[in-house]
Short mmCIF file of C-alpha atoms and ligand atoms in Angstrom, two decimals:
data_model
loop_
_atom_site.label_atom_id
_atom_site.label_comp_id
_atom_site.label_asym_id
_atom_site.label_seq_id
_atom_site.Cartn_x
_atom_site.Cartn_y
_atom_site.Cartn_z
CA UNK A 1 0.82 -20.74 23.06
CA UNK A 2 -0.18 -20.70 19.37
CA UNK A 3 1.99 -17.91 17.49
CA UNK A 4 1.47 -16.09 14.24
CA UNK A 5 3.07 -17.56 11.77
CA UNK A 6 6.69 -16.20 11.20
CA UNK A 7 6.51 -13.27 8.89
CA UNK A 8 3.04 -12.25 8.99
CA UNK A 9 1.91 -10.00 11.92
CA UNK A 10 -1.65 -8.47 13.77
CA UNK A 11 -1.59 -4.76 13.16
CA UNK A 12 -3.87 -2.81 16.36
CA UNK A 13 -5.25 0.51 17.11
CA UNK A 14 -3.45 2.60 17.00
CA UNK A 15 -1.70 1.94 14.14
CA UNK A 16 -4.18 0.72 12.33
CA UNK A 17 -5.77 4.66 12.22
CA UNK A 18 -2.36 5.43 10.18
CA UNK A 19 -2.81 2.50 7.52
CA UNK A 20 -6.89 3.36 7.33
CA UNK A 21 -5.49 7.30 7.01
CA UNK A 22 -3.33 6.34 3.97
CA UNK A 23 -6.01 4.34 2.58
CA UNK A 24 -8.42 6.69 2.89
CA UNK A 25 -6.24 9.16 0.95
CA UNK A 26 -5.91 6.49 -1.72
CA UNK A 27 -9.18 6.04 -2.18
CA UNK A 28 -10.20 9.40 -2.60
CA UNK A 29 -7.16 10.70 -4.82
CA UNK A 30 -7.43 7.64 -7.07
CA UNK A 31 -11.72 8.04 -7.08
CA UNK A 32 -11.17 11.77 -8.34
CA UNK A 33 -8.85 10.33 -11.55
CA UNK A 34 -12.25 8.06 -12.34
CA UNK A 35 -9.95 4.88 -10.72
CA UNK A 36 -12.34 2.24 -9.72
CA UNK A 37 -11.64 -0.71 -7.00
CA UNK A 38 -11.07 -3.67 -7.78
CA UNK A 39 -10.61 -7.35 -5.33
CA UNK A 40 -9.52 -9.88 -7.00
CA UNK A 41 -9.10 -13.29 -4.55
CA UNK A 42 -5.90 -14.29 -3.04
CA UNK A 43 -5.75 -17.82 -4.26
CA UNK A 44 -4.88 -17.98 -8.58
CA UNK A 45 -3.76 -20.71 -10.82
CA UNK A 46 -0.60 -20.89 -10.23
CA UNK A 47 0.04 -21.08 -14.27
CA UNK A 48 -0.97 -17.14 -13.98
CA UNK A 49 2.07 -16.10 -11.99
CA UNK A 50 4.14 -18.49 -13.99
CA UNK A 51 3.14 -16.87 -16.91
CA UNK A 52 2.27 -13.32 -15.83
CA UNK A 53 5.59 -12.96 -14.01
CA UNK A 54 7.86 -15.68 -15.73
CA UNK A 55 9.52 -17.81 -14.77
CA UNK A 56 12.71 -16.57 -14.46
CA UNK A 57 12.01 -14.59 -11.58
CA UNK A 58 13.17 -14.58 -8.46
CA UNK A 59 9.18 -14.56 -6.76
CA UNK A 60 7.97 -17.39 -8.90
CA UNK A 61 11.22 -19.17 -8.71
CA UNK A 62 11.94 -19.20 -4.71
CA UNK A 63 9.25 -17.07 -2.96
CA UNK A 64 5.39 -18.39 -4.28
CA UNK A 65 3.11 -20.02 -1.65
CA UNK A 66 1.82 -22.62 -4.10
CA UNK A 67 0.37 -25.60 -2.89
CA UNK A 68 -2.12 -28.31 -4.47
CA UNK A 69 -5.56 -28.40 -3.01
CA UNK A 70 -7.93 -31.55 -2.39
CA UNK A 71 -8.31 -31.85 -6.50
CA UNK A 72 -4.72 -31.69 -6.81
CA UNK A 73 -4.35 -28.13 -9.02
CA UNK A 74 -1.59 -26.25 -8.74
CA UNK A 75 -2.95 -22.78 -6.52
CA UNK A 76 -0.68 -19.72 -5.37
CA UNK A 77 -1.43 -17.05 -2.76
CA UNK A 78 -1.09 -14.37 -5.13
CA UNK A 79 2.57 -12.62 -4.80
CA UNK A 80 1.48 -9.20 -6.39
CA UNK A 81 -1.40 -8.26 -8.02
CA UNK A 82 -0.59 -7.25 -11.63
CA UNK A 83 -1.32 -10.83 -12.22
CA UNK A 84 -4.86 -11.43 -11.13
CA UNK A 85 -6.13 -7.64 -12.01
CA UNK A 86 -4.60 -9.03 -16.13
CA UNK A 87 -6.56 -12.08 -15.32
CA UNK A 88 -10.21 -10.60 -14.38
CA UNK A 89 -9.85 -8.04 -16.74
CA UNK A 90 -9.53 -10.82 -19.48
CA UNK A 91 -12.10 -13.04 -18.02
CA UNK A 92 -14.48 -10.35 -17.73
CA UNK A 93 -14.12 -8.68 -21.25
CA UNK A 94 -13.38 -5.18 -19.35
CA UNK A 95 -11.80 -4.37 -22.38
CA UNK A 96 -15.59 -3.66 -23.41
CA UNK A 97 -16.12 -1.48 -20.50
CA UNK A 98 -14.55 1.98 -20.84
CA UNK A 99 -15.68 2.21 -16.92
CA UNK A 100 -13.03 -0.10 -16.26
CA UNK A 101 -9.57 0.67 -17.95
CA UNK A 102 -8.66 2.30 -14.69
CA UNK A 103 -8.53 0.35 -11.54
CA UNK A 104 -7.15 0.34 -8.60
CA UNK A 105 -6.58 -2.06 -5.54
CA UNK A 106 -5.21 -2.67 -2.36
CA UNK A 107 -4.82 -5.77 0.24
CA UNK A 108 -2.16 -8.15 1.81
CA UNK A 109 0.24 -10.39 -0.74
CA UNK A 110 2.33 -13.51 -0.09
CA UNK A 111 6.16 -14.11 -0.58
CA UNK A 112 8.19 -16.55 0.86
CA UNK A 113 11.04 -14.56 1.35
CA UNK A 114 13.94 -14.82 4.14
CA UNK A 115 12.54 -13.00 7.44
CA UNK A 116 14.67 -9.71 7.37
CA UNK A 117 13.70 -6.15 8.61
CA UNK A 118 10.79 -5.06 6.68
CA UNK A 119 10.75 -7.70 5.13
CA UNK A 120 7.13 -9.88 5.16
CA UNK A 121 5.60 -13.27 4.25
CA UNK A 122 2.39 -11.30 4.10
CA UNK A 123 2.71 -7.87 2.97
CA UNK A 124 0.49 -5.18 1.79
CA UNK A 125 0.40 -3.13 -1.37
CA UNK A 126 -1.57 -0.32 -3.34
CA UNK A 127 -1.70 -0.52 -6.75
CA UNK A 128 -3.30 1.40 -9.77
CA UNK A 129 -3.72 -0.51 -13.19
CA UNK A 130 -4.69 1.54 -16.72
CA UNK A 131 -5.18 -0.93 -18.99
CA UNK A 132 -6.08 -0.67 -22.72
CA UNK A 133 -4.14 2.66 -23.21
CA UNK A 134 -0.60 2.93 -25.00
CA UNK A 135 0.01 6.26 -25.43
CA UNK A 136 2.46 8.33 -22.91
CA UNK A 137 -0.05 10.71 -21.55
CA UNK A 138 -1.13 7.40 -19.63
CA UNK A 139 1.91 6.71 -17.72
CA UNK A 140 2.51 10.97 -17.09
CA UNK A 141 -0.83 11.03 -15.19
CA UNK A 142 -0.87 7.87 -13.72
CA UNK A 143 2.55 8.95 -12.15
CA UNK A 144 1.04 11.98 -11.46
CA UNK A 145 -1.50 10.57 -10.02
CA UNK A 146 1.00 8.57 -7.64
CA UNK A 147 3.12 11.43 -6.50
CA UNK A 148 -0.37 13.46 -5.86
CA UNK A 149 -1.26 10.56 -3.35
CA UNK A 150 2.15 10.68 -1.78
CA UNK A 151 2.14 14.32 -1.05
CA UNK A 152 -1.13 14.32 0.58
CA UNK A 153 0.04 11.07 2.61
CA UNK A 154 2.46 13.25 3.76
CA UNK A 155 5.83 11.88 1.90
CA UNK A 156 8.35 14.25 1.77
CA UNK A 157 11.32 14.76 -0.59
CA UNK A 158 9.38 12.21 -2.97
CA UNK A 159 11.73 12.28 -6.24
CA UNK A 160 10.26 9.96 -9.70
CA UNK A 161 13.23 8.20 -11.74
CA UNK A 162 12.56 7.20 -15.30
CA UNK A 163 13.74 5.25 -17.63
CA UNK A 164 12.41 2.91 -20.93
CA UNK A 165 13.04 -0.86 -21.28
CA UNK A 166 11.89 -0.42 -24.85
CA UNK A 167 9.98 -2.71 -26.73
CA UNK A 168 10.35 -6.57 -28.45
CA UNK A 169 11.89 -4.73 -31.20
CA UNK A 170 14.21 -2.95 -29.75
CA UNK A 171 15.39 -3.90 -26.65
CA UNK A 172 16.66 -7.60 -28.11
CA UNK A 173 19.19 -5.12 -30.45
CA UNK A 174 19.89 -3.71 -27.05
CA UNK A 175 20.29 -6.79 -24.95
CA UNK A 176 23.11 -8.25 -27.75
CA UNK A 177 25.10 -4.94 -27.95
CA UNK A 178 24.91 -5.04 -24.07
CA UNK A 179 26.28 -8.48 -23.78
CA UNK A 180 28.83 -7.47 -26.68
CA UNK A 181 30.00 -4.30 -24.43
CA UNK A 182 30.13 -6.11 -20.70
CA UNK A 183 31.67 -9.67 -22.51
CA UNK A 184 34.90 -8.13 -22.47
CA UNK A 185 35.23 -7.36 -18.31
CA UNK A 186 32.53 -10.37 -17.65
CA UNK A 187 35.30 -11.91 -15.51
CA UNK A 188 35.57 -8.71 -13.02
CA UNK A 189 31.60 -8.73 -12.31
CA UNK A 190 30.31 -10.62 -9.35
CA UNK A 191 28.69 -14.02 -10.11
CA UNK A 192 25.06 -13.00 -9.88
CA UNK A 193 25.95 -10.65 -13.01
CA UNK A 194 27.63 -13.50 -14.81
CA UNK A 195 24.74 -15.79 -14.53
CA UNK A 196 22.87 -12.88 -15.17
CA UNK A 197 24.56 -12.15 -18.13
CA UNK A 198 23.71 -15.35 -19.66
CA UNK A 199 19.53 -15.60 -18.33
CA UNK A 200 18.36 -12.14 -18.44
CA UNK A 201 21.44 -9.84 -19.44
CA UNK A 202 19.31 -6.25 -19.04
CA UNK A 203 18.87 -6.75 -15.14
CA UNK A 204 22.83 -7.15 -15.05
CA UNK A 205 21.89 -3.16 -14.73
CA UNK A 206 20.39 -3.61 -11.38
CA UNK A 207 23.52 -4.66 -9.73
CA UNK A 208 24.15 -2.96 -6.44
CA UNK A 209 27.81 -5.08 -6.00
CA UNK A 210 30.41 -1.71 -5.74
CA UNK A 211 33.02 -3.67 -7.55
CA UNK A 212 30.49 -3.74 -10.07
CA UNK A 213 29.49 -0.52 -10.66
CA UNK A 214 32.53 1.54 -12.58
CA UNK A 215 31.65 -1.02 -15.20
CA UNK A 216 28.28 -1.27 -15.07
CA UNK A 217 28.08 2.94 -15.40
CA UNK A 218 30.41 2.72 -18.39
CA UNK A 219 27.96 0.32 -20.52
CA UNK A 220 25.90 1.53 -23.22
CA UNK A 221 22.14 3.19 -22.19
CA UNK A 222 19.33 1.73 -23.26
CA UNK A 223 17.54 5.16 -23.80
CA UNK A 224 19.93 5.22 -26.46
CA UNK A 225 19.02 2.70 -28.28
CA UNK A 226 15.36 2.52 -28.48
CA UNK A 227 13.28 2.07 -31.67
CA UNK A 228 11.56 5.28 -33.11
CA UNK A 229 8.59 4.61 -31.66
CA UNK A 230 9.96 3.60 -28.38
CA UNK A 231 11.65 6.98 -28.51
CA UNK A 232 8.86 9.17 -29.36
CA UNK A 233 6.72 7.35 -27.05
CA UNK A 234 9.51 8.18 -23.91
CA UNK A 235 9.48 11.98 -25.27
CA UNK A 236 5.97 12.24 -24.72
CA UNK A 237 5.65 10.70 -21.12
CA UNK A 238 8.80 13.15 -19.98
CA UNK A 239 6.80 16.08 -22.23
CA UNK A 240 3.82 15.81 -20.22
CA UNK A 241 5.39 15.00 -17.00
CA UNK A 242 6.62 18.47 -17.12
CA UNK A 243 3.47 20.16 -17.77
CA UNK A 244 2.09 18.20 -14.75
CA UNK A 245 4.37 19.84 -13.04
CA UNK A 246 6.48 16.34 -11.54
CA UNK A 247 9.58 16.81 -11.25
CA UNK A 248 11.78 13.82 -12.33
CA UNK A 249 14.98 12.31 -13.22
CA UNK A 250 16.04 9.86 -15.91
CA UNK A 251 18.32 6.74 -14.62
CA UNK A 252 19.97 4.71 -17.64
CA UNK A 253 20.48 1.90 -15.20
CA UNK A 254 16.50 1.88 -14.10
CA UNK A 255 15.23 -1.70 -15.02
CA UNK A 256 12.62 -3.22 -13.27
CA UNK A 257 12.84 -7.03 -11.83
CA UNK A 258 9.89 -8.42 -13.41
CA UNK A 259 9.94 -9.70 -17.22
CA UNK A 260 6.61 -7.82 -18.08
CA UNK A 261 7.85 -4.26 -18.47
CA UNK A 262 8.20 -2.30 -21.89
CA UNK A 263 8.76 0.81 -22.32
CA UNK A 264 8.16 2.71 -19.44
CA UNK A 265 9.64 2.11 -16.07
CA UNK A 266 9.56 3.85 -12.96
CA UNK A 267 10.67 4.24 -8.93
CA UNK A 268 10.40 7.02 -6.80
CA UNK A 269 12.35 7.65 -4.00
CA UNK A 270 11.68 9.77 -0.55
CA UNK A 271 14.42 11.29 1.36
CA UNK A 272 12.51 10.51 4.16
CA UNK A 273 13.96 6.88 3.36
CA UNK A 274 17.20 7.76 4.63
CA UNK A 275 18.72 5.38 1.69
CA UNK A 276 18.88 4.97 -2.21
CA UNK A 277 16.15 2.19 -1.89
CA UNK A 278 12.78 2.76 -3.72
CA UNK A 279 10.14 3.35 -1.78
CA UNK A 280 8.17 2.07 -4.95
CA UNK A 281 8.32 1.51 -8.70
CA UNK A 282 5.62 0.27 -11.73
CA UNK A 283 5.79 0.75 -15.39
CA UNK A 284 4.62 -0.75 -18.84
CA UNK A 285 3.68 -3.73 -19.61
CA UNK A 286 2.24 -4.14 -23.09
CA UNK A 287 2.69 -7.96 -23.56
CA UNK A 288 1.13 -9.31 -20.17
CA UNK A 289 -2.74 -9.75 -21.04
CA UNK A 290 -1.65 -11.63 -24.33
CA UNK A 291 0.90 -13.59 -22.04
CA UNK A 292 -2.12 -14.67 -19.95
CA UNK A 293 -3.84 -15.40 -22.58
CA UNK A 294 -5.98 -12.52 -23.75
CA UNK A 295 -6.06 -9.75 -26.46
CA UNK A 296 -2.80 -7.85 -27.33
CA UNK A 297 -3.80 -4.64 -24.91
CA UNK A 298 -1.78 -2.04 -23.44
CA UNK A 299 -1.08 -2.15 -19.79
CA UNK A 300 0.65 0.05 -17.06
CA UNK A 301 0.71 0.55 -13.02
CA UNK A 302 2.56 0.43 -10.20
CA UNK A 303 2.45 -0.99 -6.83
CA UNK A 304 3.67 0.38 -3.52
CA UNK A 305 4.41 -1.55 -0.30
CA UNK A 306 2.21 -0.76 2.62
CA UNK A 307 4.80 -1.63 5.30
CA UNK A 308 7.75 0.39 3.22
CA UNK A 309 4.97 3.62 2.85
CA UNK A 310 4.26 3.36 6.79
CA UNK A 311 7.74 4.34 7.50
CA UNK A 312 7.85 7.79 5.71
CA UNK A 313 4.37 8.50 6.54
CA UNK A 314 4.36 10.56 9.68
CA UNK A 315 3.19 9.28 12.99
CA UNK A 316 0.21 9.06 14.70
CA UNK A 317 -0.93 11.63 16.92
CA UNK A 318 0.44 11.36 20.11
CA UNK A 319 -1.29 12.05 23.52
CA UNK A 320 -5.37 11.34 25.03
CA UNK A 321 -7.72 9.90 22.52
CA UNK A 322 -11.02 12.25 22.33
CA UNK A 323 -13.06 9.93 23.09
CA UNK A 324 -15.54 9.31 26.46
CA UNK A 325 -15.22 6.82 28.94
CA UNK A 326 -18.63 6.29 30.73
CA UNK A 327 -18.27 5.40 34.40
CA UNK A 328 -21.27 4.63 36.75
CA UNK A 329 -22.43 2.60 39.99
CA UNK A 330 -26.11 1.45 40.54
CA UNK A 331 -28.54 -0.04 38.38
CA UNK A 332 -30.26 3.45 38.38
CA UNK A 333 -27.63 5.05 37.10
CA UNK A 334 -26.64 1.64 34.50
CA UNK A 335 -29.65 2.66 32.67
CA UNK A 336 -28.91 6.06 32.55
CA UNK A 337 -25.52 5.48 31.22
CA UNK A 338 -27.07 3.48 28.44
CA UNK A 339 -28.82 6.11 27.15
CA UNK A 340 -26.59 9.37 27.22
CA UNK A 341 -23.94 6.90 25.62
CA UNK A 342 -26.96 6.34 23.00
CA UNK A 343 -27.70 9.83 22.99
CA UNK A 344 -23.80 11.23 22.79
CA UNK A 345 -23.49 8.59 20.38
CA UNK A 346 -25.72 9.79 17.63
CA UNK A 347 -24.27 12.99 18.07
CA UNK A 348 -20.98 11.51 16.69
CA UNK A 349 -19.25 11.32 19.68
CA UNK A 350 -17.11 8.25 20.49
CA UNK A 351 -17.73 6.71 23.88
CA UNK A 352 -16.97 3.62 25.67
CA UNK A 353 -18.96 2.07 28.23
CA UNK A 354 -18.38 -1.40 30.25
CA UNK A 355 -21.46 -3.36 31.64
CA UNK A 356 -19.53 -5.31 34.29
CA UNK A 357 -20.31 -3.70 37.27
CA UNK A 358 -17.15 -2.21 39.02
CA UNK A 359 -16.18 1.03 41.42
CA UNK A 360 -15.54 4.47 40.02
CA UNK A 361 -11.97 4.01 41.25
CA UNK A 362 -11.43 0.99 39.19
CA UNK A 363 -13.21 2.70 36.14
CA UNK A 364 -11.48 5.64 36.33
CA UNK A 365 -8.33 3.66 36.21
CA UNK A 366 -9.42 1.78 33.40
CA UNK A 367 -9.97 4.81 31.21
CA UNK A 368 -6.61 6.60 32.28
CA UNK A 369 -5.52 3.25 30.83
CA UNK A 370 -7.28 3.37 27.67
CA UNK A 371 -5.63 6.69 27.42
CA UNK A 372 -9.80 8.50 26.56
CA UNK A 373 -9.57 12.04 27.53
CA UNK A 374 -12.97 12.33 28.89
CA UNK A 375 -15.01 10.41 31.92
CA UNK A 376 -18.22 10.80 32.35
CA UNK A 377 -19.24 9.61 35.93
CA UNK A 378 -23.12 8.36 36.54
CA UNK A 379 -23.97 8.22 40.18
CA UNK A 380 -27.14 8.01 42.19
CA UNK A 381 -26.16 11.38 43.14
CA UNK A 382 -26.36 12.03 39.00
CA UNK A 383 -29.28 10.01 38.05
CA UNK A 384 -31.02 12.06 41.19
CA UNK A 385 -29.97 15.73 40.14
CA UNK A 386 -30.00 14.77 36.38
CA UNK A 387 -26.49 16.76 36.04
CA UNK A 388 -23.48 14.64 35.30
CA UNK A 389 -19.95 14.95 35.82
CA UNK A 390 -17.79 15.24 33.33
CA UNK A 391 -14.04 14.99 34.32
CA UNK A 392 -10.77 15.76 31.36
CA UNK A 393 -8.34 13.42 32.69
CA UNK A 394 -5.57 16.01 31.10
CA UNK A 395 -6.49 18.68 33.50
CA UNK A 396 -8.32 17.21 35.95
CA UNK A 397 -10.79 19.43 36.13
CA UNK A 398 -14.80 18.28 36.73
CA UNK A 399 -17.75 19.93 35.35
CA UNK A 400 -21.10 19.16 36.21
CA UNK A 401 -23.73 19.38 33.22
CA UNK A 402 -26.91 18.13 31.70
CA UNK A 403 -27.93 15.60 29.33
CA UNK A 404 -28.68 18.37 26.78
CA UNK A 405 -25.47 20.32 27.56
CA UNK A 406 -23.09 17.28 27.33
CA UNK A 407 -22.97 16.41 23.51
CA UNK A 408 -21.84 20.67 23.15
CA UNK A 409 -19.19 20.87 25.54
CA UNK A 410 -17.70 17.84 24.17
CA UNK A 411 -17.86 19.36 20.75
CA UNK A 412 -16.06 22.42 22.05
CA UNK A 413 -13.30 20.35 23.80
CA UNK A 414 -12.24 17.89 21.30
CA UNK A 415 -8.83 19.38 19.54
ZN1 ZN B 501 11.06 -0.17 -29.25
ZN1 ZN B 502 27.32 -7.50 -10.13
#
């Protein structure tokens, strides 16, 4: 038997209806903030990620499906999208095209990480990109925009945690009087901080090690130590924030894992979670297009995991699916099936019919099966007093009704 391939998986009806529900919410939230769609292909130069993400990381370092192809370049199955959305903006000159500064996307990514719960090789995210915009109502309402999407996903307790990374002026003065303040206890912090320490000293922040934390808390804050315009720019995302009416919390500690981020940076968290882990988290990122290679432009989104959203996102409806099974015996009645499926069809109503011939017993089983709610049986008996019968497997109960009665009793039986 050939399996999937470990870390990916098929996703079926019905939970597929709950990933094309949350969709469908993104979609329209995002449309109504003038956010436009964007696809851009899973395969990229593999120099992007290198270069959009850096190469210190973690994903480009360990977890990048890259792979030469029958030329022999260097091509990655993109491991976020940041990347590629930087790249087509660039390539396209959307920084001409107002239309375009706002973009959003969604579809499956590739890491090669260590199977674990929740954990994928192929993932999913959602992501919104402003690009071309530095100034801090920008991240307010696209964070706004965010929690606005959760809520009508139906995330509860959703709580946003902010911080700022500051900027290539500031945050190096940061970064030394961080290493300055932690050099003293660097021989009580757990390895990954000490190497840490010496690569990229401001995620020594992230460390979730508890023997790590007393002195982690106790180092300075980068909030306070940001440039003045780092500062007035943090003021003003926090300012309007709180005229959008999101409620938020600052975390000195917040620093995202890629090397992109300035300023800005962002998680929220949902007690639904049941844990301090992120459900998702974006921010800044004012040098990546002119780290790709294109003009110095502003940049900021986020991007949430599909998978992670799923499991705060309540269930599907439970019980019989509204739909109508369409049973019948005899060629007679075959053809008449066909067309009151056609006809209950175009009234909107979903119905199922099979063309193998079979016995109403065995049909009837088949659609308790399917869990439909509704069986419509077509007899000679039917086709001969042009009244059918229309049987809720719920109840039980059987009515008998015509062709031009059917489509309306439906309507007033489905919940
Ligand atoms: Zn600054
Ligand atoms: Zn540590």
């Amino acid at each position: 038997m050939i399996t999937a391939v470990k870390g990916t998986q098929d996703t079926l009806f019905p939970e597929i209806g709950r990933w094309q529900r949350v969709e469908a919410v993104a979609r329209e939230v995002f449309h109504r903030y003038g956010f436009t769609e964007i696809r851009t292909p899973i395969l990229e130069p593999t120099e992007l990620f290198v270069r959009g993400i850096g190469d210190e990381t973690d994903i480009v370092n360990k977890e990048m499906y890259t792979f030469a192809d029958r030329k022999g370049r260097s091509v990655t199955m993109r491991p976020e999208n940041t990347a590629g959305v930087a790249r087509a903006f660039v390539e396209h000159r959307l920084h001409e095209s107002p239309l375009h500064s706002r973009l959003f996307y969604m579809g499956p990514q590739f890491r090669y990480e260590r199977p674990q719960k929740g954990r994928l090789r192929q993932f999913h995210q959602i992501g919104a990109e402003v690009l071309g915009d530095a100034a801090p109502g920008t991240d307010a309402e696209t964070i706004g925009m965010l929690v606005e999407f959760l809520q009508k996903a139906g995330v509860v307790g959703i709580e946003v945690v902010l911080n700022s990374v500051g900027c290539p002026a500031c945050r190096p003065v940061f970064v030394a009087l961080l290493k300055d303040a932690l050099a003293p206890r660097a021989g009580e912090l757990c390895g990954d901080c000490r190497r840490r320490l010496e690569t990229n000293p401001l995620r020594v922040l992230d460390c979730k090690v508890p023997s790590c934390q007393p002195i982690l808390d106790a180092a300075p804050a980068i909030a306070d130590h940001l440039c003045e315009a780092c500062a007035e720019h943090h003021a003003g995302v926090k300012r309007i924030l709180a005229g959008m009416a999101v409620s938020f919390s600052e975390r000195a500690r917040l620093v995202r894992g890629l090397d992109y981020y300035t300023r800005t940076v962002f998680e929220v968290t949902s007690s639904a979670l049941g844990s301090q882990d992120a459900l998702l988290g974006g921010g800044r990122y004012d040098g990546l297009l002119e780290e790709i290679g294109g003009p110095a432009m502003a940049g900021f989104g986020w991007a949430l995991g599909m998978e992670r959203l799923l499991m705060v996102v309540p269930p599907a409806p439970s019980g019989r699916l509204p739909w109508t099974y369409a049973a019948w015996a005899g060629e007679a009645a075959y053809e008449r099936t066909l067309a009151l499926a056609r006809h209950l069809r175009r009234e909107g109503h979903v119905v199922v019919m099979e063309h193998a011939p079979r016995s109403f017993k065995s049909s009837l089983k088949r659609a308790d099966r399917m869990n439909v709610k509704w069986v419509l049986i077509v007899g000679e008996e039917e086709v001969a007093s042009q009244t059918y019968t229309l049987k809720d497997l719920d109840t039980g109960e059987q009515e008998a009704l015509s062709e031009a009665s059917l489509g309306a009793r439906l309507r007033e039986k489905t919940p």
